Amino acid sequence: MTAPKRPRLVVLISGSGSNLQAFIDASQNSTLDAEIVGVVSNKAGVLGLERAKKAHIPCEILDHREFADRESFDAELGERVSSYQPDLVILAGFMRILTPKFVNRFAGHIMNIHPSLLPKYPGLHTHQRAIDAGDHAAGATVHFVTSDLDGGPAIIQAEVPITSGDTTDILASRILVQEHQIYPLAAQWFCEGRLTLNNGAPHLDGNALPETGFPFSTANTEQ
Ligand code: GAR
């Protein structure tokens, strides 16, 4: 009897890859029943690539600066990603806007994490924007990717407090602790078949998720 095939994940990164590390850890300790079959970075020399190498995950660099335009970069990226035959593509701090053509190629099989309480603060500088606005809370949202920047349907959202004296670095690290929990969890739901997209709306165990995603509780975390 052969073991059931584990879902195949490809992770796209641009930087330190702490979310990638959370996926590596989760797949090694079996909280994520999936195999990370490839990592692609658009930047050379980033820590995320070291993390992939240490975990013996095939990794490659595809430098966007070597392409004439976004379309040609995304076309090659799409080929590289497809070559791994992924069940799910994970954007983990991949700091490139993707063309609709790329997104449509993996529609329903591509997720992103964004460090804000979406729909608040899509785009860049989310932590500073939340502090500057005097918000009392910030957070992170895992969502399916559509061609709408940081606007795809939300899957899970975790909230953290903003306290007086918070700098962007302090707030970013507080949020990252949550990111590392909610992102592998969303992937696990997907891999188990519990998370589905019905007419573009995410459902968990057959129930439609709230607009801002499943509200992840911080009650049992170390924060
Ligand atoms: C994370 O905070 C992630 O939410 C954010 O980049 C960081 C990557 O950290 N992503 C975005 O801002 C995407 N819009 P990591 O490389 O340590 O995982």
JSON list of C-alpha atoms and ligand atoms in Angstrom, two decimals:
[
{"chain": "A", "resi": 1, "resn": "MET", "atom": "CA", "xyz": [0.00, 0.00, 0.00]},
{"chain": "A", "resi": 2, "resn": "THR", "atom": "CA", "xyz": [1.43, 3.41, -0.94]},
{"chain": "A", "resi": 3, "resn": "ALA", "atom": "CA", "xyz": [1.19, 6.43, 1.35]},
{"chain": "A", "resi": 4, "resn": "PRO", "atom": "CA", "xyz": [-1.31, 9.09, 0.21]},
{"chain": "A", "resi": 5, "resn": "LYS", "atom": "CA", "xyz": [0.31, 11.86, -1.81]},
{"chain": "A", "resi": 6, "resn": "ARG", "atom": "CA", "xyz": [1.06, 14.94, 0.28]},
{"chain": "A", "resi": 7, "resn": "PRO", "atom": "CA", "xyz": [-0.10, 18.22, -1.28]},
{"chain": "A", "resi": 8, "resn": "ARG", "atom": "CA", "xyz": [2.72, 20.09, -3.00]},
{"chain": "A", "resi": 9, "resn": "LEU", "atom": "CA", "xyz": [3.50, 23.68, -2.01]},
{"chain": "A", "resi": 10, "resn": "VAL", "atom": "CA", "xyz": [5.68, 26.22, -3.81]},
{"chain": "A", "resi": 11, "resn": "VAL", "atom": "CA", "xyz": [6.69, 29.26, -1.77]},
{"chain": "A", "resi": 12, "resn": "LEU", "atom": "CA", "xyz": [7.63, 32.59, -3.34]},
{"chain": "A", "resi": 13, "resn": "ILE", "atom": "CA", "xyz": [9.81, 34.95, -1.29]},
{"chain": "A", "resi": 14, "resn": "SER", "atom": "CA", "xyz": [11.76, 38.20, -1.55]},
{"chain": "A", "resi": 15, "resn": "GLY", "atom": "CA", "xyz": [13.36, 38.51, 1.87]},
{"chain": "A", "resi": 16, "resn": "SER", "atom": "CA", "xyz": [14.01, 37.06, 5.27]},
{"chain": "A", "resi": 17, "resn": "GLY", "atom": "CA", "xyz": [11.55, 34.21, 4.84]},
{"chain": "A", "resi": 18, "resn": "SER", "atom": "CA", "xyz": [10.35, 33.94, 8.42]},
{"chain": "A", "resi": 19, "resn": "ASN", "atom": "CA", "xyz": [6.95, 32.86, 7.06]},
{"chain": "A", "resi": 20, "resn": "LEU", "atom": "CA", "xyz": [8.71, 30.28, 4.89]},
{"chain": "A", "resi": 21, "resn": "GLN", "atom": "CA", "xyz": [10.40, 29.05, 8.07]},
{"chain": "A", "resi": 22, "resn": "ALA", "atom": "CA", "xyz": [7.00, 28.72, 9.74]},
{"chain": "A", "resi": 23, "resn": "PHE", "atom": "CA", "xyz": [5.90, 26.52, 6.82]},
{"chain": "A", "resi": 24, "resn": "ILE", "atom": "CA", "xyz": [9.08, 24.44, 7.04]},
{"chain": "A", "resi": 25, "resn": "ASP", "atom": "CA", "xyz": [8.60, 23.96, 10.78]},
{"chain": "A", "resi": 26, "resn": "ALA", "atom": "CA", "xyz": [4.89, 23.15, 10.42]},
{"chain": "A", "resi": 27, "resn": "SER", "atom": "CA", "xyz": [5.55, 20.59, 7.69]},
{"chain": "A", "resi": 28, "resn": "GLN", "atom": "CA", "xyz": [8.29, 19.00, 9.79]},
{"chain": "A", "resi": 29, "resn": "ASN", "atom": "CA", "xyz": [6.22, 18.78, 12.96]},
{"chain": "A", "resi": 30, "resn": "SER", "atom": "CA", "xyz": [3.14, 17.58, 11.03]},
{"chain": "A", "resi": 31, "resn": "THR", "atom": "CA", "xyz": [0.84, 20.48, 11.84]},
{"chain": "A", "resi": 32, "resn": "LEU", "atom": "CA", "xyz": [0.97, 21.03, 8.08]},
{"chain": "A", "resi": 33, "resn": "ASP", "atom": "CA", "xyz": [0.51, 17.85, 6.10]},
{"chain": "A", "resi": 34, "resn": "ALA", "atom": "CA", "xyz": [2.13, 19.10, 2.90]},
{"chain": "A", "resi": 35, "resn": "GLU", "atom": "CA", "xyz": [5.49, 19.06, 1.17]},
{"chain": "A", "resi": 36, "resn": "ILE", "atom": "CA", "xyz": [7.31, 22.25, 0.23]},
{"chain": "A", "resi": 37, "resn": "VAL", "atom": "CA", "xyz": [8.63, 21.20, -3.17]},
{"chain": "A", "resi": 38, "resn": "GLY", "atom": "CA", "xyz": [10.22, 24.47, -4.24]},
{"chain": "A", "resi": 39, "resn": "VAL", "atom": "CA", "xyz": [11.11, 28.02, -3.24]},
{"chain": "A", "resi": 40, "resn": "VAL", "atom": "CA", "xyz": [11.55, 30.84, -5.73]},
{"chain": "A", "resi": 41, "resn": "SER", "atom": "CA", "xyz": [13.03, 34.21, -4.79]},
{"chain": "A", "resi": 42, "resn": "ASN", "atom": "CA", "xyz": [13.17, 37.27, -7.00]},
{"chain": "A", "resi": 43, "resn": "LYS", "atom": "CA", "xyz": [16.18, 38.43, -4.97]},
{"chain": "A", "resi": 44, "resn": "ALA", "atom": "CA", "xyz": [19.58, 36.81, -4.55]},
{"chain": "A", "resi": 45, "resn": "GLY", "atom": "CA", "xyz": [21.34, 36.61, -1.20]},
{"chain": "A", "resi": 46, "resn": "VAL", "atom": "CA", "xyz": [18.25, 36.75, 1.00]},
{"chain": "A", "resi": 47, "resn": "LEU", "atom": "CA", "xyz": [17.95, 34.83, 4.26]},
{"chain": "A", "resi": 48, "resn": "GLY", "atom": "CA", "xyz": [14.90, 32.96, 2.98]},
{"chain": "A", "resi": 49, "resn": "LEU", "atom": "CA", "xyz": [17.07, 31.13, 0.44]},
{"chain": "A", "resi": 50, "resn": "GLU", "atom": "CA", "xyz": [19.40, 30.01, 3.24]},
{"chain": "A", "resi": 51, "resn": "ARG", "atom": "CA", "xyz": [16.42, 28.70, 5.18]},
{"chain": "A", "resi": 52, "resn": "ALA", "atom": "CA", "xyz": [15.27, 26.70, 2.12]},
{"chain": "A", "resi": 53, "resn": "LYS", "atom": "CA", "xyz": [18.76, 25.26, 1.53]},
{"chain": "A", "resi": 54, "resn": "LYS", "atom": "CA", "xyz": [19.09, 24.26, 5.19]},
{"chain": "A", "resi": 55, "resn": "ALA", "atom": "CA", "xyz": [15.79, 22.37, 4.90]},
{"chain": "A", "resi": 56, "resn": "HIS", "atom": "CA", "xyz": [17.00, 20.73, 1.62]},
{"chain": "A", "resi": 57, "resn": "ILE", "atom": "CA", "xyz": [14.21, 22.34, -0.40]},
{"chain": "A", "resi": 58, "resn": "PRO", "atom": "CA", "xyz": [15.03, 23.00, -4.06]},
{"chain": "A", "resi": 59, "resn": "CYS", "atom": "CA", "xyz": [15.29, 26.77, -4.51]},
{"chain": "A", "resi": 60, "resn": "GLU", "atom": "CA", "xyz": [16.01, 29.15, -7.29]},
{"chain": "A", "resi": 61, "resn": "ILE", "atom": "CA", "xyz": [16.44, 32.84, -7.98]},
{"chain": "A", "resi": 62, "resn": "LEU", "atom": "CA", "xyz": [14.50, 34.60, -10.70]},
{"chain": "A", "resi": 63, "resn": "ASP", "atom": "CA", "xyz": [15.65, 38.21, -10.79]},
{"chain": "A", "resi": 64, "resn": "HIS", "atom": "CA", "xyz": [12.89, 40.47, -12.11]},
{"chain": "A", "resi": 65, "resn": "ARG", "atom": "CA", "xyz": [15.50, 43.03, -13.16]},
{"chain": "A", "resi": 66, "resn": "GLU", "atom": "CA", "xyz": [16.64, 40.67, -15.91]},
{"chain": "A", "resi": 67, "resn": "PHE", "atom": "CA", "xyz": [13.29, 40.93, -17.67]},
{"chain": "A", "resi": 68, "resn": "ALA", "atom": "CA", "xyz": [12.09, 43.65, -20.01]},
{"chain": "A", "resi": 69, "resn": "ASP", "atom": "CA", "xyz": [8.72, 44.00, -18.34]},
{"chain": "A", "resi": 70, "resn": "ARG", "atom": "CA", "xyz": [6.34, 42.61, -15.74]},
{"chain": "A", "resi": 71, "resn": "GLU", "atom": "CA", "xyz": [4.59, 40.37, -18.29]},
{"chain": "A", "resi": 72, "resn": "SER", "atom": "CA", "xyz": [7.75, 38.56, -19.37]},
{"chain": "A", "resi": 73, "resn": "PHE", "atom": "CA", "xyz": [8.91, 38.11, -15.76]},
{"chain": "A", "resi": 74, "resn": "ASP", "atom": "CA", "xyz": [5.54, 36.73, -14.72]},
{"chain": "A", "resi": 75, "resn": "ALA", "atom": "CA", "xyz": [5.43, 34.40, -17.75]},
{"chain": "A", "resi": 76, "resn": "GLU", "atom": "CA", "xyz": [8.77, 32.86, -16.75]},
{"chain": "A", "resi": 77, "resn": "LEU", "atom": "CA", "xyz": [7.81, 32.79, -13.08]},
{"chain": "A", "resi": 78, "resn": "GLY", "atom": "CA", "xyz": [4.62, 30.98, -14.03]},
{"chain": "A", "resi": 79, "resn": "GLU", "atom": "CA", "xyz": [6.65, 28.36, -15.94]},
{"chain": "A", "resi": 80, "resn": "ARG", "atom": "CA", "xyz": [9.03, 27.83, -13.03]},
{"chain": "A", "resi": 81, "resn": "VAL", "atom": "CA", "xyz": [6.20, 27.52, -10.52]},
{"chain": "A", "resi": 82, "resn": "SER", "atom": "CA", "xyz": [4.20, 25.16, -12.76]},
{"chain": "A", "resi": 83, "resn": "SER", "atom": "CA", "xyz": [7.24, 22.93, -13.22]},
{"chain": "A", "resi": 84, "resn": "TYR", "atom": "CA", "xyz": [6.89, 21.92, -9.55]},
{"chain": "A", "resi": 85, "resn": "GLN", "atom": "CA", "xyz": [3.26, 20.88, -10.17]},
{"chain": "A", "resi": 86, "resn": "PRO", "atom": "CA", "xyz": [2.04, 22.64, -7.04]},
{"chain": "A", "resi": 87, "resn": "ASP", "atom": "CA", "xyz": [-1.34, 22.16, -5.41]},
{"chain": "A", "resi": 88, "resn": "LEU", "atom": "CA", "xyz": [-0.92, 25.49, -3.64]},
{"chain": "A", "resi": 89, "resn": "VAL", "atom": "CA", "xyz": [1.29, 28.54, -4.23]},
{"chain": "A", "resi": 90, "resn": "ILE", "atom": "CA", "xyz": [2.26, 30.50, -1.13]},
{"chain": "A", "resi": 91, "resn": "LEU", "atom": "CA", "xyz": [3.31, 34.16, -1.41]},
{"chain": "A", "resi": 92, "resn": "ALA", "atom": "CA", "xyz": [5.44, 34.71, 1.67]},
{"chain": "A", "resi": 93, "resn": "GLY", "atom": "CA", "xyz": [6.75, 38.25, 1.63]},
{"chain": "A", "resi": 94, "resn": "PHE", "atom": "CA", "xyz": [6.96, 38.13, -2.17]},
{"chain": "A", "resi": 95, "resn": "MET", "atom": "CA", "xyz": [7.16, 41.85, -2.88]},
{"chain": "A", "resi": 96, "resn": "ARG", "atom": "CA", "xyz": [6.07, 41.90, -6.51]},
{"chain": "A", "resi": 97, "resn": "ILE", "atom": "CA", "xyz": [2.74, 42.88, -7.96]},
{"chain": "A", "resi": 98, "resn": "LEU", "atom": "CA", "xyz": [1.56, 39.96, -10.08]},
{"chain": "A", "resi": 99, "resn": "THR", "atom": "CA", "xyz": [-0.16, 40.28, -13.45]},
{"chain": "A", "resi": 100, "resn": "PRO", "atom": "CA", "xyz": [-3.74, 39.02, -13.85]},
{"chain": "A", "resi": 101, "resn": "LYS", "atom": "CA", "xyz": [-2.38, 36.41, -16.27]},
{"chain": "A", "resi": 102, "resn": "PHE", "atom": "CA", "xyz": [-0.14, 34.93, -13.57]},
{"chain": "A", "resi": 103, "resn": "VAL", "atom": "CA", "xyz": [-2.84, 35.09, -10.92]},
{"chain": "A", "resi": 104, "resn": "ASN", "atom": "CA", "xyz": [-5.41, 33.45, -13.21]},
{"chain": "A", "resi": 105, "resn": "ARG", "atom": "CA", "xyz": [-3.01, 30.62, -14.00]},
{"chain": "A", "resi": 106, "resn": "PHE", "atom": "CA", "xyz": [-3.13, 29.58, -10.32]},
{"chain": "A", "resi": 107, "resn": "ALA", "atom": "CA", "xyz": [-6.60, 30.88, -9.48]},
{"chain": "A", "resi": 108, "resn": "GLY", "atom": "CA", "xyz": [-8.02, 29.31, -6.34]},
{"chain": "A", "resi": 109, "resn": "HIS", "atom": "CA", "xyz": [-4.60, 27.79, -5.59]},
{"chain": "A", "resi": 110, "resn": "ILE", "atom": "CA", "xyz": [-2.64, 30.85, -4.52]},
{"chain": "A", "resi": 111, "resn": "MET", "atom": "CA", "xyz": [-2.55, 32.59, -1.14]},
{"chain": "A", "resi": 112, "resn": "ASN", "atom": "CA", "xyz": [-0.87, 35.65, 0.30]},
{"chain": "A", "resi": 113, "resn": "ILE", "atom": "CA", "xyz": [-0.33, 37.09, 3.76]},
{"chain": "A", "resi": 114, "resn": "HIS", "atom": "CA", "xyz": [-0.51, 40.81, 4.31]},
{"chain": "A", "resi": 115, "resn": "PRO", "atom": "CA", "xyz": [0.49, 42.58, 7.54]},
{"chain": "A", "resi": 116, "resn": "SER", "atom": "CA", "xyz": [-2.68, 44.57, 8.13]},
{"chain": "A", "resi": 117, "resn": "LEU", "atom": "CA", "xyz": [-6.29, 44.11, 9.07]},
{"chain": "A", "resi": 118, "resn": "LEU", "atom": "CA", "xyz": [-7.49, 44.06, 5.46]},
{"chain": "A", "resi": 119, "resn": "PRO", "atom": "CA", "xyz": [-9.35, 45.79, 3.91]},
{"chain": "A", "resi": 120, "resn": "LYS", "atom": "CA", "xyz": [-7.38, 48.43, 5.87]},
{"chain": "A", "resi": 121, "resn": "TYR", "atom": "CA", "xyz": [-3.98, 49.38, 4.47]},
{"chain": "A", "resi": 122, "resn": "PRO", "atom": "CA", "xyz": [-3.35, 47.38, 1.32]},
{"chain": "A", "resi": 123, "resn": "GLY", "atom": "CA", "xyz": [0.04, 48.07, -0.24]},
{"chain": "A", "resi": 124, "resn": "LEU", "atom": "CA", "xyz": [3.20, 49.17, 1.54]},
{"chain": "A", "resi": 125, "resn": "HIS", "atom": "CA", "xyz": [4.16, 50.71, 4.93]},
{"chain": "A", "resi": 126, "resn": "THR", "atom": "CA", "xyz": [1.21, 49.11, 6.68]},
{"chain": "A", "resi": 127, "resn": "HIS", "atom": "CA", "xyz": [2.67, 49.25, 10.19]},
{"chain": "A", "resi": 128, "resn": "GLN", "atom": "CA", "xyz": [3.58, 52.93, 9.97]},
{"chain": "A", "resi": 129, "resn": "ARG", "atom": "CA", "xyz": [0.19, 53.77, 8.50]},
{"chain": "A", "resi": 130, "resn": "ALA", "atom": "CA", "xyz": [-1.62, 52.03, 11.37]},
{"chain": "A", "resi": 131, "resn": "ILE", "atom": "CA", "xyz": [0.54, 53.83, 13.98]},
{"chain": "A", "resi": 132, "resn": "ASP", "atom": "CA", "xyz": [0.17, 57.20, 12.25]},
{"chain": "A", "resi": 133, "resn": "ALA", "atom": "CA", "xyz": [-3.60, 56.77, 12.10]},
{"chain": "A", "resi": 134, "resn": "GLY", "atom": "CA", "xyz": [-3.71, 56.29, 15.88]},
{"chain": "A", "resi": 135, "resn": "ASP", "atom": "CA", "xyz": [-5.21, 52.81, 15.51]},
{"chain": "A", "resi": 136, "resn": "HIS", "atom": "CA", "xyz": [-5.45, 50.70, 18.65]},
{"chain": "A", "resi": 137, "resn": "ALA", "atom": "CA", "xyz": [-5.10, 47.43, 16.75]},
{"chain": "A", "resi": 138, "resn": "ALA", "atom": "CA", "xyz": [-3.22, 46.02, 13.79]},
{"chain": "A", "resi": 139, "resn": "GLY", "atom": "CA", "xyz": [-2.77, 42.52, 12.49]},
{"chain": "A", "resi": 140, "resn": "ALA", "atom": "CA", "xyz": [-2.35, 40.22, 9.54]},
{"chain": "A", "resi": 141, "resn": "THR", "atom": "CA", "xyz": [-4.67, 38.67, 6.99]},
{"chain": "A", "resi": 142, "resn": "VAL", "atom": "CA", "xyz": [-4.27, 35.53, 4.91]},
{"chain": "A", "resi": 143, "resn": "HIS", "atom": "CA", "xyz": [-6.25, 35.75, 1.69]},
{"chain": "A", "resi": 144, "resn": "PHE", "atom": "CA", "xyz": [-6.68, 34.10, -1.67]},
{"chain": "A", "resi": 145, "resn": "VAL", "atom": "CA", "xyz": [-4.90, 36.06, -4.36]},
{"chain": "A", "resi": 146, "resn": "THR", "atom": "CA", "xyz": [-6.85, 37.78, -7.10]},
{"chain": "A", "resi": 147, "resn": "SER", "atom": "CA", "xyz": [-5.63, 40.44, -9.49]},
{"chain": "A", "resi": 148, "resn": "ASP", "atom": "CA", "xyz": [-6.93, 43.01, -6.99]},
{"chain": "A", "resi": 149, "resn": "LEU", "atom": "CA", "xyz": [-3.81, 44.01, -4.97]},
{"chain": "A", "resi": 150, "resn": "ASP", "atom": "CA", "xyz": [-4.16, 42.67, -1.40]},
{"chain": "A", "resi": 151, "resn": "GLY", "atom": "CA", "xyz": [-7.87, 42.50, -2.15]},
{"chain": "A", "resi": 152, "resn": "GLY", "atom": "CA", "xyz": [-8.64, 38.80, -2.63]},
{"chain": "A", "resi": 153, "resn": "PRO", "atom": "CA", "xyz": [-11.13, 37.04, -0.34]},
{"chain": "A", "resi": 154, "resn": "ALA", "atom": "CA", "xyz": [-9.91, 36.79, 3.25]},
{"chain": "A", "resi": 155, "resn": "ILE", "atom": "CA", "xyz": [-9.33, 33.42, 4.94]},
{"chain": "A", "resi": 156, "resn": "ILE", "atom": "CA", "xyz": [-7.96, 34.18, 8.43]},
{"chain": "A", "resi": 157, "resn": "GLN", "atom": "CA", "xyz": [-7.25, 37.39, 10.26]},
{"chain": "A", "resi": 158, "resn": "ALA", "atom": "CA", "xyz": [-5.31, 37.84, 13.50]},
{"chain": "A", "resi": 159, "resn": "GLU", "atom": "CA", "xyz": [-5.40, 41.03, 15.52]},
{"chain": "A", "resi": 160, "resn": "VAL", "atom": "CA", "xyz": [-2.76, 42.44, 17.88]},
{"chain": "A", "resi": 161, "resn": "PRO", "atom": "CA", "xyz": [-2.87, 45.58, 20.02]},
{"chain": "A", "resi": 162, "resn": "ILE", "atom": "CA", "xyz": [-0.90, 48.71, 19.18]},
{"chain": "A", "resi": 163, "resn": "THR", "atom": "CA", "xyz": [0.53, 50.12, 22.37]},
{"chain": "A", "resi": 164, "resn": "SER", "atom": "CA", "xyz": [1.95, 53.56, 23.03]},
{"chain": "A", "resi": 165, "resn": "GLY", "atom": "CA", "xyz": [5.62, 53.73, 22.16]},
{"chain": "A", "resi": 166, "resn": "ASP", "atom": "CA", "xyz": [5.32, 51.09, 19.44]},
{"chain": "A", "resi": 167, "resn": "THR", "atom": "CA", "xyz": [7.76, 51.54, 16.59]},
{"chain": "A", "resi": 168, "resn": "THR", "atom": "CA", "xyz": [7.19, 49.93, 13.21]},
{"chain": "A", "resi": 169, "resn": "ASP", "atom": "CA", "xyz": [9.77, 47.26, 14.11]},
{"chain": "A", "resi": 170, "resn": "ILE", "atom": "CA", "xyz": [8.11, 46.40, 17.42]},
{"chain": "A", "resi": 171, "resn": "LEU", "atom": "CA", "xyz": [4.70, 46.24, 15.80]},
{"chain": "A", "resi": 172, "resn": "ALA", "atom": "CA", "xyz": [5.99, 44.23, 12.84]},
{"chain": "A", "resi": 173, "resn": "SER", "atom": "CA", "xyz": [7.51, 41.61, 15.15]},
{"chain": "A", "resi": 174, "resn": "ARG", "atom": "CA", "xyz": [4.33, 41.38, 17.21]},
{"chain": "A", "resi": 175, "resn": "ILE", "atom": "CA", "xyz": [2.36, 40.80, 14.01]},
{"chain": "A", "resi": 176, "resn": "LEU", "atom": "CA", "xyz": [4.88, 38.28, 12.63]},
{"chain": "A", "resi": 177, "resn": "VAL", "atom": "CA", "xyz": [4.29, 35.99, 15.63]},
{"chain": "A", "resi": 178, "resn": "GLN", "atom": "CA", "xyz": [0.67, 35.80, 14.50]},
{"chain": "A", "resi": 179, "resn": "GLU", "atom": "CA", "xyz": [1.56, 35.46, 10.82]},
{"chain": "A", "resi": 180, "resn": "HIS", "atom": "CA", "xyz": [3.58, 32.36, 11.59]},
{"chain": "A", "resi": 181, "resn": "GLN", "atom": "CA", "xyz": [0.54, 30.73, 13.12]},
{"chain": "A", "resi": 182, "resn": "ILE", "atom": "CA", "xyz": [-2.25, 31.72, 10.79]},
{"chain": "A", "resi": 183, "resn": "TYR", "atom": "CA", "xyz": [-0.52, 31.17, 7.46]},
{"chain": "A", "resi": 184, "resn": "PRO", "atom": "CA", "xyz": [0.39, 27.47, 7.86]},
{"chain": "A", "resi": 185, "resn": "LEU", "atom": "CA", "xyz": [-3.05, 26.95, 9.41]},
{"chain": "A", "resi": 186, "resn": "ALA", "atom": "CA", "xyz": [-4.81, 28.38, 6.35]},
{"chain": "A", "resi": 187, "resn": "ALA", "atom": "CA", "xyz": [-2.67, 26.15, 4.13]},
{"chain": "A", "resi": 188, "resn": "GLN", "atom": "CA", "xyz": [-3.49, 23.11, 6.25]},
{"chain": "A", "resi": 189, "resn": "TRP", "atom": "CA", "xyz": [-7.22, 23.82, 5.94]},
{"chain": "A", "resi": 190, "resn": "PHE", "atom": "CA", "xyz": [-6.76, 24.02, 2.18]},
{"chain": "A", "resi": 191, "resn": "CYS", "atom": "CA", "xyz": [-4.70, 20.82, 2.02]},
{"chain": "A", "resi": 192, "resn": "GLU", "atom": "CA", "xyz": [-7.29, 18.94, 4.09]},
{"chain": "A", "resi": 193, "resn": "GLY", "atom": "CA", "xyz": [-10.03, 20.08, 1.72]},
{"chain": "A", "resi": 194, "resn": "ARG", "atom": "CA", "xyz": [-11.77, 21.97, 4.54]},
{"chain": "A", "resi": 195, "resn": "LEU", "atom": "CA", "xyz": [-11.20, 25.35, 2.88]},
{"chain": "A", "resi": 196, "resn": "THR", "atom": "CA", "xyz": [-12.93, 25.81, -0.46]},
{"chain": "A", "resi": 197, "resn": "LEU", "atom": "CA", "xyz": [-13.83, 28.66, -2.76]},
{"chain": "A", "resi": 198, "resn": "ASN", "atom": "CA", "xyz": [-17.47, 28.62, -3.78]},
{"chain": "A", "resi": 199, "resn": "ASN", "atom": "CA", "xyz": [-18.17, 31.23, -6.45]},
{"chain": "A", "resi": 200, "resn": "GLY", "atom": "CA", "xyz": [-15.21, 33.24, -5.18]},
{"chain": "A", "resi": 201, "resn": "ALA", "atom": "CA", "xyz": [-16.28, 33.08, -1.52]},
{"chain": "A", "resi": 202, "resn": "PRO", "atom": "CA", "xyz": [-14.08, 31.14, 0.92]},
{"chain": "A", "resi": 203, "resn": "HIS", "atom": "CA", "xyz": [-15.89, 28.46, 2.93]},
{"chain": "A", "resi": 204, "resn": "LEU", "atom": "CA", "xyz": [-14.55, 26.52, 5.89]},
{"chain": "A", "resi": 205, "resn": "ASP", "atom": "CA", "xyz": [-16.19, 23.14, 6.46]},
{"chain": "A", "resi": 206, "resn": "GLY", "atom": "CA", "xyz": [-18.97, 24.28, 4.13]},
{"chain": "A", "resi": 207, "resn": "ASN", "atom": "CA", "xyz": [-19.69, 27.53, 6.01]},
{"chain": "A", "resi": 208, "resn": "ALA", "atom": "CA", "xyz": [-19.02, 30.91, 4.42]},
{"chain": "A", "resi": 209, "resn": "LEU", "atom": "CA", "xyz": [-16.22, 32.79, 6.19]},
{"chain": "A", "resi": 210, "resn": "PRO", "atom": "CA", "xyz": [-16.76, 36.36, 7.42]},
{"chain": "A", "resi": 211, "resn": "GLU", "atom": "CA", "xyz": [-15.67, 39.15, 5.03]},
{"chain": "A", "resi": 212, "resn": "THR", "atom": "CA", "xyz": [-12.48, 39.68, 7.03]},
{"chain": "A", "resi": 213, "resn": "GLY", "atom": "CA", "xyz": [-11.75, 35.98, 7.38]},
{"chain": "A", "resi": 214, "resn": "PHE", "atom": "CA", "xyz": [-11.85, 33.57, 10.31]},
{"chain": "A", "resi": 215, "resn": "PRO", "atom": "CA", "xyz": [-11.09, 35.63, 13.44]},
{"chain": "A", "resi": 216, "resn": "PHE", "atom": "CA", "xyz": [-8.00, 33.93, 14.84]},
{"chain": "A", "resi": 217, "resn": "SER", "atom": "CA", "xyz": [-7.86, 34.10, 18.61]},
{"chain": "A", "resi": 218, "resn": "THR", "atom": "CA", "xyz": [-4.63, 35.24, 20.22]},
{"chain": "A", "resi": 219, "resn": "ALA", "atom": "CA", "xyz": [-5.75, 33.92, 23.61]},
{"chain": "A", "resi": 220, "resn": "ASN", "atom": "CA", "xyz": [-3.51, 30.86, 23.47]},
{"chain": "A", "resi": 221, "resn": "THR", "atom": "CA", "xyz": [-0.42, 32.43, 21.96]},
{"chain": "A", "resi": 222, "resn": "GLU", "atom": "CA", "xyz": [2.77, 33.69, 23.52]},
{"chain": "A", "resi": 223, "resn": "GLN", "atom": "CA", "xyz": [2.15, 37.38, 22.75]},
{"chain": "B", "resi": 1, "resn": "GAR", "atom": "C1", "xyz": [5.58, 39.71, 6.27]},
{"chain": "B", "resi": 1, "resn": "GAR", "atom": "O1", "xyz": [5.27, 40.60, 7.29]},
{"chain": "B", "resi": 1, "resn": "GAR", "atom": "C2", "xyz": [4.47, 39.66, 5.25]},
{"chain": "B", "resi": 1, "resn": "GAR", "atom": "O2", "xyz": [3.20, 39.80, 5.84]},
{"chain": "B", "resi": 1, "resn": "GAR", "atom": "C3", "xyz": [4.79, 40.86, 4.41]},
{"chain": "B", "resi": 1, "resn": "GAR", "atom": "O3", "xyz": [6.19, 40.83, 4.26]},
{"chain": "B", "resi": 1, "resn": "GAR", "atom": "C4", "xyz": [6.76, 40.22, 5.43]},
{"chain": "B", "resi": 1, "resn": "GAR", "atom": "C5", "xyz": [7.67, 39.11, 4.98]},
{"chain": "B", "resi": 1, "resn": "GAR", "atom": "O4", "xyz": [8.39, 38.60, 6.06]},
{"chain": "B", "resi": 1, "resn": "GAR", "atom": "N1", "xyz": [4.14, 40.81, 3.16]},
{"chain": "B", "resi": 1, "resn": "GAR", "atom": "C6", "xyz": [3.68, 41.88, 2.53]},
{"chain": "B", "resi": 1, "resn": "GAR", "atom": "O5", "xyz": [3.82, 43.01, 2.93]},
{"chain": "B", "resi": 1, "resn": "GAR", "atom": "C7", "xyz": [2.97, 41.57, 1.21]},
{"chain": "B", "resi": 1, "resn": "GAR", "atom": "N2", "xyz": [2.14, 42.67, 0.82]},
{"chain": "B", "resi": 1, "resn": "GAR", "atom": "P1", "xyz": [9.17, 37.23, 5.92]},
{"chain": "B", "resi": 1, "resn": "GAR", "atom": "O6", "xyz": [10.03, 37.33, 4.67]},
{"chain": "B", "resi": 1, "resn": "GAR", "atom": "O7", "xyz": [10.01, 37.18, 7.17]},
{"chain": "B", "resi": 1, "resn": "GAR", "atom": "O8", "xyz": [8.18, 36.12, 5.83]}
]
